[in-house]
Amino acid sequence: MSQIPVSAVVICSNAAETITQCCTSLARFDEVLIYLNNSTDDTEALCRPFENVTLVQGEFVGFGATKNAAVAAARNNWVFSLDSDEFANEQLVEAIAGIDRNSSGVAYTVLRQNRFCGRHVDKGGWGNDILLRVFHRESAAFNDKPVHEKVEPTAGVSVARLDGVLWHDAVVRLDQFLQKISYYSELNARDVKPKALQHPFFALIRAQFRFFRSYVLQLGFLAGWRGLVIAWAGATGTFFKYSKRYTKSRQLER
């Protein structure tokens, strides 16, 4: 079976739990560019057996900017960007193989579905994410947001949908939620707003609404204990995001 002349680009740090599945799903791509950010576990060693993997070391400077740096390091102009805890099913790989690589005026979205401790979850605000992940790097790029970044096509570029699924092992272990809450809230806190809008009281109100939206309005309760954990983690992350912004704004006043 012929190799796909598209670079699959992955940024990662300490991704030993998921990187093997990620790389295995990308076996048909002629290059898998792994952009390592200060990994201290076995991620690098687990990548080396894959013949199509290229390893690059780079600093993490926020998700948007780091992903752009990784894309720039790829061998091919066409790239498929994914995270180290994501993997493509065969239908998606086949769809990427069939794109018209002679036309840089089209970018492609994919369907991402989330898994929580080994089970597919599509309640509580999870699932059915349509994300732009396959593109020509001269026609699209990530924005510079430190977190919740996305690919933005240049003017005149059309967007089409690819068949298949990009699976996301969002949570393998529960303590990952605690780590993500701390990490993502710290990245979000870089966006410091006026103090009056960031008082901890407003953080509490926002957190309460986040829980209600996830668990009730978005039917998280139908996902059992997973839905409850998702809603609680989302509320906790919201509280700390705005609380950290408030404390940082106070510190800037000194």
Short mmCIF file of N, CA and C in Angstrom, two decimals, residues 23-176:
data_model
loop_
_atom_site.label_atom_id
_atom_site.label_comp_id
_atom_site.label_asym_id
_atom_site.label_seq_id
_atom_site.Cartn_x
_atom_site.Cartn_y
_atom_site.Cartn_z
N CYS A 23 0.85 6.89 16.77
CA CYS A 23 1.78 6.60 15.67
C CYS A 23 1.34 5.39 14.85
N THR A 24 0.78 4.39 15.49
CA THR A 24 0.32 3.20 14.79
C THR A 24 -0.77 3.56 13.78
N SER A 25 -1.66 4.47 14.15
CA SER A 25 -2.75 4.86 13.26
C SER A 25 -2.24 5.67 12.06
N LEU A 26 -1.00 6.14 12.13
CA LEU A 26 -0.43 7.00 11.08
C LEU A 26 0.59 6.27 10.22
N ALA A 27 0.54 4.94 10.21
CA ALA A 27 1.54 4.14 9.52
C ALA A 27 1.61 4.41 8.02
N ARG A 28 0.52 4.85 7.40
CA ARG A 28 0.50 5.07 5.96
C ARG A 28 1.05 6.43 5.54
N PHE A 29 1.28 7.33 6.48
CA PHE A 29 1.81 8.65 6.14
C PHE A 29 3.32 8.55 5.94
N ASP A 30 3.83 9.24 4.92
CA ASP A 30 5.27 9.10 4.64
C ASP A 30 6.11 9.84 5.67
N GLU A 31 5.49 10.75 6.44
CA GLU A 31 6.20 11.39 7.55
C GLU A 31 5.26 11.63 8.71
N VAL A 32 5.71 11.28 9.90
CA VAL A 32 5.03 11.63 11.14
C VAL A 32 6.02 12.49 11.92
N LEU A 33 5.76 13.78 11.96
CA LEU A 33 6.66 14.73 12.61
C LEU A 33 6.25 14.85 14.08
N ILE A 34 7.07 14.32 14.97
CA ILE A 34 6.82 14.39 16.41
C ILE A 34 7.64 15.53 16.98
N TYR A 35 6.97 16.55 17.45
CA TYR A 35 7.62 17.76 17.98
C TYR A 35 7.60 17.67 19.50
N LEU A 36 8.71 17.24 20.08
CA LEU A 36 8.79 16.97 21.51
C LEU A 36 9.09 18.24 22.30
N ASN A 37 8.36 18.40 23.41
CA ASN A 37 8.53 19.56 24.29
C ASN A 37 8.97 19.10 25.67
N ASN A 38 10.26 18.96 25.88
CA ASN A 38 10.81 18.68 27.21
C ASN A 38 10.21 17.41 27.84
N SER A 39 10.09 16.35 27.07
CA SER A 39 9.57 15.09 27.61
C SER A 39 10.59 14.46 28.56
N THR A 40 10.07 13.90 29.64
CA THR A 40 10.94 13.22 30.61
C THR A 40 10.56 11.75 30.79
N ASP A 41 9.54 11.29 30.05
CA ASP A 41 9.14 9.89 30.16
C ASP A 41 9.66 9.13 28.93
N ASP A 42 9.02 8.04 28.55
CA ASP A 42 9.49 7.18 27.47
C ASP A 42 8.92 7.55 26.10
N THR A 43 8.35 8.74 25.96
CA THR A 43 7.73 9.11 24.69
C THR A 43 8.69 8.97 23.52
N GLU A 44 9.88 9.52 23.64
CA GLU A 44 10.84 9.49 22.54
C GLU A 44 11.21 8.05 22.19
N ALA A 45 11.48 7.23 23.18
CA ALA A 45 11.86 5.84 22.93
C ALA A 45 10.74 5.07 22.25
N LEU A 46 9.49 5.36 22.61
CA LEU A 46 8.35 4.66 22.01
C LEU A 46 8.13 5.07 20.56
N CYS A 47 8.58 6.27 20.19
CA CYS A 47 8.42 6.74 18.81
C CYS A 47 9.46 6.15 17.86
N ARG A 48 10.63 5.84 18.36
CA ARG A 48 11.75 5.47 17.50
C ARG A 48 11.52 4.22 16.65
N PRO A 49 10.79 3.21 17.10
CA PRO A 49 10.58 2.02 16.25
C PRO A 49 9.78 2.29 14.97
N PHE A 50 9.08 3.40 14.89
CA PHE A 50 8.27 3.70 13.71
C PHE A 50 9.16 4.35 12.65
N GLU A 51 9.29 3.68 11.51
CA GLU A 51 10.23 4.12 10.48
C GLU A 51 9.87 5.46 9.85
N ASN A 52 8.60 5.82 9.86
CA ASN A 52 8.20 7.08 9.23
C ASN A 52 8.20 8.27 10.19
N VAL A 53 8.67 8.07 11.42
CA VAL A 53 8.67 9.14 12.43
C VAL A 53 9.95 9.98 12.33
N THR A 54 9.76 11.29 12.34
CA THR A 54 10.86 12.24 12.47
C THR A 54 10.71 12.94 13.81
N LEU A 55 11.75 12.92 14.63
CA LEU A 55 11.71 13.53 15.95
C LEU A 55 12.39 14.89 15.92
N VAL A 56 11.70 15.89 16.46
CA VAL A 56 12.23 17.24 16.54
C VAL A 56 12.03 17.74 17.96
N GLN A 57 13.06 18.35 18.53
CA GLN A 57 12.97 18.92 19.87
C GLN A 57 12.65 20.42 19.75
N GLY A 58 11.72 20.90 20.54
CA GLY A 58 11.37 22.32 20.51
C GLY A 58 10.73 22.75 21.81
N GLU A 59 10.78 24.03 22.09
CA GLU A 59 10.18 24.57 23.31
C GLU A 59 8.68 24.75 23.14
N PHE A 60 7.96 24.63 24.23
CA PHE A 60 6.53 24.90 24.22
C PHE A 60 6.31 26.37 24.54
N VAL A 61 5.66 27.09 23.62
CA VAL A 61 5.42 28.53 23.79
C VAL A 61 3.94 28.84 23.63
N GLY A 62 3.09 27.94 24.11
CA GLY A 62 1.65 28.06 23.90
C GLY A 62 1.26 27.14 22.74
N PHE A 63 0.03 26.63 22.78
CA PHE A 63 -0.37 25.62 21.81
C PHE A 63 -0.36 26.13 20.37
N GLY A 64 -0.92 27.31 20.14
CA GLY A 64 -0.98 27.82 18.78
C GLY A 64 0.38 28.02 18.16
N ALA A 65 1.25 28.75 18.83
CA ALA A 65 2.58 29.04 18.30
C ALA A 65 3.43 27.78 18.18
N THR A 66 3.31 26.87 19.14
CA THR A 66 4.10 25.64 19.09
C THR A 66 3.67 24.75 17.94
N LYS A 67 2.37 24.66 17.69
CA LYS A 67 1.90 23.85 16.57
C LYS A 67 2.33 24.45 15.24
N ASN A 68 2.36 25.78 15.14
CA ASN A 68 2.85 26.40 13.91
C ASN A 68 4.33 26.09 13.70
N ALA A 69 5.11 26.08 14.77
CA ALA A 69 6.53 25.74 14.66
C ALA A 69 6.70 24.30 14.19
N ALA A 70 5.86 23.41 14.69
CA ALA A 70 5.93 22.01 14.28
C ALA A 70 5.55 21.84 12.81
N VAL A 71 4.51 22.53 12.39
CA VAL A 71 4.09 22.48 10.98
C VAL A 71 5.22 22.98 10.07
N ALA A 72 5.90 24.04 10.49
CA ALA A 72 7.00 24.60 9.69
C ALA A 72 8.15 23.62 9.55
N ALA A 73 8.31 22.71 10.50
CA ALA A 73 9.41 21.75 10.47
C ALA A 73 9.10 20.52 9.62
N ALA A 74 7.86 20.39 9.16
CA ALA A 74 7.47 19.20 8.39
C ALA A 74 8.07 19.20 6.99
N ARG A 75 8.19 18.03 6.41
CA ARG A 75 8.77 17.88 5.08
C ARG A 75 7.77 18.24 3.98
N ASN A 76 6.49 17.94 4.20
CA ASN A 76 5.46 18.18 3.19
C ASN A 76 4.69 19.46 3.46
N ASN A 77 4.17 20.06 2.38
CA ASN A 77 3.33 21.24 2.54
C ASN A 77 1.94 20.88 3.08
N TRP A 78 1.45 19.69 2.70
CA TRP A 78 0.17 19.24 3.22
C TRP A 78 0.40 18.58 4.57
N VAL A 79 -0.38 18.99 5.57
CA VAL A 79 -0.20 18.44 6.91
C VAL A 79 -1.53 17.99 7.49
N PHE A 80 -1.43 17.02 8.37
CA PHE A 80 -2.55 16.54 9.18
C PHE A 80 -2.12 16.75 10.62
N SER A 81 -2.73 17.71 11.28
CA SER A 81 -2.34 18.05 12.64
C SER A 81 -3.22 17.29 13.63
N LEU A 82 -2.58 16.62 14.56
CA LEU A 82 -3.32 15.94 15.63
C LEU A 82 -2.50 15.95 16.91
N ASP A 83 -3.16 15.67 18.02
CA ASP A 83 -2.50 15.65 19.31
C ASP A 83 -2.03 14.24 19.63
N SER A 84 -1.16 14.13 20.61
CA SER A 84 -0.56 12.84 20.95
C SER A 84 -1.57 11.87 21.57
N ASP A 85 -2.72 12.36 22.02
CA ASP A 85 -3.74 11.48 22.57
C ASP A 85 -4.89 11.27 21.58
N GLU A 86 -4.62 11.51 20.31
CA GLU A 86 -5.61 11.30 19.26
C GLU A 86 -5.10 10.25 18.27
N PHE A 87 -6.03 9.55 17.62
CA PHE A 87 -5.64 8.59 16.59
C PHE A 87 -6.74 8.51 15.54
N ALA A 88 -6.32 8.31 14.29
CA ALA A 88 -7.25 8.30 13.17
C ALA A 88 -7.72 6.88 12.87
N ASN A 89 -9.01 6.76 12.57
CA ASN A 89 -9.48 5.43 12.15
C ASN A 89 -9.17 5.24 10.66
N GLU A 90 -9.35 4.02 10.16
CA GLU A 90 -8.95 3.69 8.79
C GLU A 90 -9.71 4.52 7.76
N GLN A 91 -10.97 4.79 8.04
CA GLN A 91 -11.77 5.56 7.09
C GLN A 91 -11.23 6.98 6.95
N LEU A 92 -10.80 7.58 8.03
CA LEU A 92 -10.24 8.93 7.96
C LEU A 92 -8.91 8.92 7.22
N VAL A 93 -8.07 7.93 7.50
CA VAL A 93 -6.78 7.83 6.80
C VAL A 93 -7.01 7.69 5.30
N GLU A 94 -7.98 6.88 4.92
CA GLU A 94 -8.29 6.69 3.50
C GLU A 94 -8.80 7.98 2.88
N ALA A 95 -9.60 8.74 3.63
CA ALA A 95 -10.11 10.00 3.12
C ALA A 95 -8.99 11.01 2.90
N ILE A 96 -8.03 11.05 3.82
CA ILE A 96 -6.89 11.97 3.66
C ILE A 96 -6.06 11.56 2.45
N ALA A 97 -5.92 10.26 2.24
CA ALA A 97 -5.16 9.77 1.08
C ALA A 97 -5.80 10.22 -0.23
N GLY A 98 -7.10 10.45 -0.22
CA GLY A 98 -7.80 10.78 -1.45
C GLY A 98 -7.98 12.26 -1.73
N ILE A 99 -7.44 13.15 -0.88
CA ILE A 99 -7.62 14.59 -1.13
C ILE A 99 -6.83 15.02 -2.36
N ASP A 100 -7.27 16.12 -2.96
CA ASP A 100 -6.56 16.68 -4.12
C ASP A 100 -5.41 17.55 -3.61
N ARG A 101 -4.23 17.01 -3.62
CA ARG A 101 -3.07 17.74 -3.10
C ARG A 101 -2.54 18.79 -4.07
N ASN A 102 -3.10 18.83 -5.29
CA ASN A 102 -2.68 19.84 -6.27
C ASN A 102 -3.41 21.15 -6.06
N SER A 103 -4.41 21.15 -5.21
CA SER A 103 -5.18 22.36 -4.94
C SER A 103 -4.98 22.79 -3.49
N SER A 104 -4.28 23.90 -3.30
CA SER A 104 -4.05 24.41 -1.95
C SER A 104 -5.19 25.29 -1.46
N GLY A 105 -6.23 25.44 -2.29
CA GLY A 105 -7.33 26.33 -1.95
C GLY A 105 -8.44 25.66 -1.16
N VAL A 106 -8.20 24.45 -0.67
CA VAL A 106 -9.19 23.74 0.13
C VAL A 106 -8.53 23.25 1.41
N ALA A 107 -9.21 23.43 2.54
CA ALA A 107 -8.79 22.85 3.82
C ALA A 107 -9.88 21.90 4.27
N TYR A 108 -9.54 20.96 5.16
CA TYR A 108 -10.48 19.89 5.47
C TYR A 108 -10.72 19.75 6.98
N THR A 109 -11.99 19.58 7.31
CA THR A 109 -12.36 19.33 8.69
C THR A 109 -12.55 17.84 8.92
N VAL A 110 -12.43 17.43 10.18
CA VAL A 110 -12.64 16.04 10.56
C VAL A 110 -13.57 15.99 11.78
N LEU A 111 -14.21 14.86 11.95
CA LEU A 111 -15.05 14.64 13.13
C LEU A 111 -14.18 14.04 14.23
N ARG A 112 -14.15 14.69 15.41
CA ARG A 112 -13.43 14.13 16.55
C ARG A 112 -14.44 13.66 17.59
N GLN A 113 -14.24 12.44 18.05
CA GLN A 113 -15.05 11.85 19.11
C GLN A 113 -14.14 11.58 20.31
N ASN A 114 -14.69 11.78 21.51
CA ASN A 114 -13.90 11.68 22.73
C ASN A 114 -14.16 10.39 23.50
N ARG A 115 -13.10 9.89 24.12
CA ARG A 115 -13.20 8.72 25.00
C ARG A 115 -12.75 9.10 26.40
N PHE A 116 -13.45 8.58 27.38
CA PHE A 116 -13.16 8.83 28.79
C PHE A 116 -12.93 7.48 29.46
N CYS A 117 -11.70 7.24 29.89
CA CYS A 117 -11.35 5.96 30.52
C CYS A 117 -11.84 4.78 29.68
N GLY A 118 -11.56 4.84 28.38
CA GLY A 118 -11.84 3.73 27.49
C GLY A 118 -13.23 3.68 26.90
N ARG A 119 -14.12 4.61 27.27
CA ARG A 119 -15.49 4.58 26.74
C ARG A 119 -15.81 5.87 26.00
N HIS A 120 -16.50 5.71 24.86
CA HIS A 120 -16.94 6.86 24.08
C HIS A 120 -17.98 7.65 24.87
N VAL A 121 -17.76 8.97 24.98
CA VAL A 121 -18.70 9.86 25.68
C VAL A 121 -19.09 10.99 24.74
N ASP A 122 -20.39 11.18 24.54
CA ASP A 122 -20.86 12.26 23.68
C ASP A 122 -21.90 13.14 24.39
N LYS A 123 -21.84 13.17 25.71
CA LYS A 123 -22.72 14.01 26.51
C LYS A 123 -21.88 14.97 27.36
N GLY A 124 -22.55 15.95 27.96
CA GLY A 124 -21.85 16.88 28.84
C GLY A 124 -20.98 17.89 28.11
N GLY A 125 -21.26 18.08 26.81
CA GLY A 125 -20.45 19.00 26.03
C GLY A 125 -19.32 18.33 25.28
N TRP A 126 -19.27 17.01 25.37
CA TRP A 126 -18.22 16.25 24.68
C TRP A 126 -18.76 15.66 23.39
N GLY A 127 -17.86 15.47 22.43
CA GLY A 127 -18.19 14.74 21.23
C GLY A 127 -18.69 15.61 20.09
N ASN A 128 -18.66 15.01 18.90
CA ASN A 128 -19.14 15.66 17.69
C ASN A 128 -18.44 16.99 17.42
N ASP A 129 -17.14 17.04 17.70
CA ASP A 129 -16.35 18.22 17.39
C ASP A 129 -15.96 18.17 15.92
N ILE A 130 -16.22 19.23 15.21
CA ILE A 130 -15.80 19.34 13.81
C ILE A 130 -14.61 20.29 13.77
N LEU A 131 -13.43 19.77 13.49
CA LEU A 131 -12.20 20.53 13.61
C LEU A 131 -11.44 20.55 12.28
N LEU A 132 -10.89 21.71 11.95
CA LEU A 132 -10.07 21.82 10.74
C LEU A 132 -8.67 21.32 11.08
N ARG A 133 -8.28 20.20 10.49
CA ARG A 133 -7.01 19.56 10.85
C ARG A 133 -6.14 19.18 9.65
N VAL A 134 -6.69 19.20 8.44
CA VAL A 134 -5.91 18.84 7.25
C VAL A 134 -5.86 20.05 6.34
N PHE A 135 -4.65 20.52 6.04
CA PHE A 135 -4.54 21.77 5.29
C PHE A 135 -3.17 21.91 4.65
N HIS A 136 -3.09 22.79 3.65
CA HIS A 136 -1.83 23.17 3.03
C HIS A 136 -1.26 24.31 3.87
N ARG A 137 -0.01 24.20 4.29
CA ARG A 137 0.51 25.17 5.25
C ARG A 137 0.71 26.57 4.68
N GLU A 138 0.60 26.73 3.35
CA GLU A 138 0.64 28.08 2.78
C GLU A 138 -0.74 28.70 2.70
N SER A 139 -1.78 27.92 3.04
CA SER A 139 -3.16 28.40 2.93
C SER A 139 -3.90 28.45 4.26
N ALA A 140 -3.26 27.99 5.33
CA ALA A 140 -3.90 27.98 6.64
C ALA A 140 -2.83 27.85 7.72
N ALA A 141 -3.17 28.28 8.93
CA ALA A 141 -2.24 28.19 10.05
C ALA A 141 -3.02 28.28 11.35
N PHE A 142 -2.40 27.83 12.43
CA PHE A 142 -3.02 27.98 13.74
C PHE A 142 -2.97 29.44 14.18
N ASN A 143 -4.00 29.87 14.90
CA ASN A 143 -3.90 31.19 15.52
C ASN A 143 -2.93 31.11 16.69
N ASP A 144 -2.65 32.24 17.32
CA ASP A 144 -1.60 32.27 18.35
C ASP A 144 -2.14 32.12 19.77
N LYS A 145 -3.34 31.60 19.93
CA LYS A 145 -3.89 31.42 21.27
C LYS A 145 -3.07 30.40 22.05
N PRO A 146 -2.77 30.67 23.32
CA PRO A 146 -1.97 29.72 24.10
C PRO A 146 -2.70 28.42 24.41
N VAL A 147 -4.04 28.45 24.38
CA VAL A 147 -4.84 27.25 24.61
C VAL A 147 -6.16 27.42 23.83
N HIS A 148 -6.79 26.31 23.50
CA HIS A 148 -8.00 26.32 22.66
C HIS A 148 -7.71 26.98 21.31
N GLU A 149 -6.56 26.65 20.77
CA GLU A 149 -6.14 27.16 19.46
C GLU A 149 -6.94 26.48 18.35
N LYS A 150 -6.94 27.07 17.17
CA LYS A 150 -7.59 26.43 16.04
C LYS A 150 -6.93 26.89 14.74
N VAL A 151 -7.12 26.09 13.70
CA VAL A 151 -6.57 26.41 12.39
C VAL A 151 -7.49 27.41 11.71
N GLU A 152 -6.89 28.47 11.15
CA GLU A 152 -7.66 29.48 10.45
C GLU A 152 -7.17 29.56 9.00
N PRO A 153 -8.04 29.26 8.04
CA PRO A 153 -7.64 29.34 6.63
C PRO A 153 -7.53 30.79 6.17
N THR A 154 -6.71 31.04 5.17
CA THR A 154 -6.59 32.38 4.63
C THR A 154 -7.82 32.69 3.77
N ALA A 155 -7.97 33.95 3.42
CA ALA A 155 -9.13 34.38 2.63
C ALA A 155 -9.19 33.63 1.31
N GLY A 156 -10.38 33.20 0.96
CA GLY A 156 -10.59 32.52 -0.31
C GLY A 156 -10.45 31.02 -0.26
N VAL A 157 -10.00 30.48 0.87
CA VAL A 157 -9.84 29.03 0.99
C VAL A 157 -11.18 28.41 1.40
N SER A 158 -11.62 27.44 0.66
CA SER A 158 -12.87 26.75 1.00
C SER A 158 -12.60 25.62 1.97
N VAL A 159 -13.64 25.16 2.64
CA VAL A 159 -13.51 24.11 3.65
C VAL A 159 -14.44 22.96 3.30
N ALA A 160 -13.89 21.75 3.32
CA ALA A 160 -14.67 20.54 3.03
C ALA A 160 -14.52 19.56 4.19
N ARG A 161 -15.46 18.64 4.28
CA ARG A 161 -15.49 17.67 5.37
C ARG A 161 -14.98 16.31 4.90
N LEU A 162 -14.12 15.68 5.70
CA LEU A 162 -13.62 14.35 5.39
C LEU A 162 -14.40 13.28 6.14
N ASP A 163 -14.55 12.13 5.54
CA ASP A 163 -15.18 11.00 6.21
C ASP A 163 -14.24 10.42 7.26
N GLY A 164 -14.79 9.66 8.17
CA GLY A 164 -13.99 9.01 9.19
C GLY A 164 -14.02 9.74 10.52
N VAL A 165 -13.28 9.19 11.47
CA VAL A 165 -13.29 9.72 12.84
C VAL A 165 -11.87 9.87 13.37
N LEU A 166 -11.64 10.97 14.03
CA LEU A 166 -10.42 11.18 14.80
C LEU A 166 -10.79 10.92 16.26
N TRP A 167 -10.29 9.82 16.80
CA TRP A 167 -10.60 9.47 18.19
C TRP A 167 -9.67 10.19 19.15
N HIS A 168 -10.23 10.63 20.25
CA HIS A 168 -9.48 11.41 21.24
C HIS A 168 -9.58 10.72 22.60
N ASP A 169 -8.47 10.18 23.08
CA ASP A 169 -8.43 9.62 24.43
C ASP A 169 -8.22 10.75 25.42
N ALA A 170 -9.29 11.51 25.63
CA ALA A 170 -9.19 12.73 26.43
C ALA A 170 -8.76 12.48 27.86
N VAL A 171 -9.24 11.39 28.43
CA VAL A 171 -8.89 11.04 29.81
C VAL A 171 -8.60 9.54 29.87
N VAL A 172 -7.39 9.20 30.22
CA VAL A 172 -7.01 7.81 30.43
C VAL A 172 -7.06 7.47 31.92
N ARG A 173 -6.62 8.43 32.73
CA ARG A 173 -6.64 8.30 34.19
C ARG A 173 -7.30 9.54 34.77
N LEU A 174 -8.01 9.39 35.88
CA LEU A 174 -8.73 10.53 36.46
C LEU A 174 -7.80 11.66 36.88
N ASP A 175 -6.59 11.32 37.35
CA ASP A 175 -5.72 12.40 37.80
C ASP A 175 -5.26 13.29 36.64
N GLN A 176 -5.49 12.85 35.40
CA GLN A 176 -5.20 13.72 34.27
C GLN A 176 -6.06 14.98 34.30
#
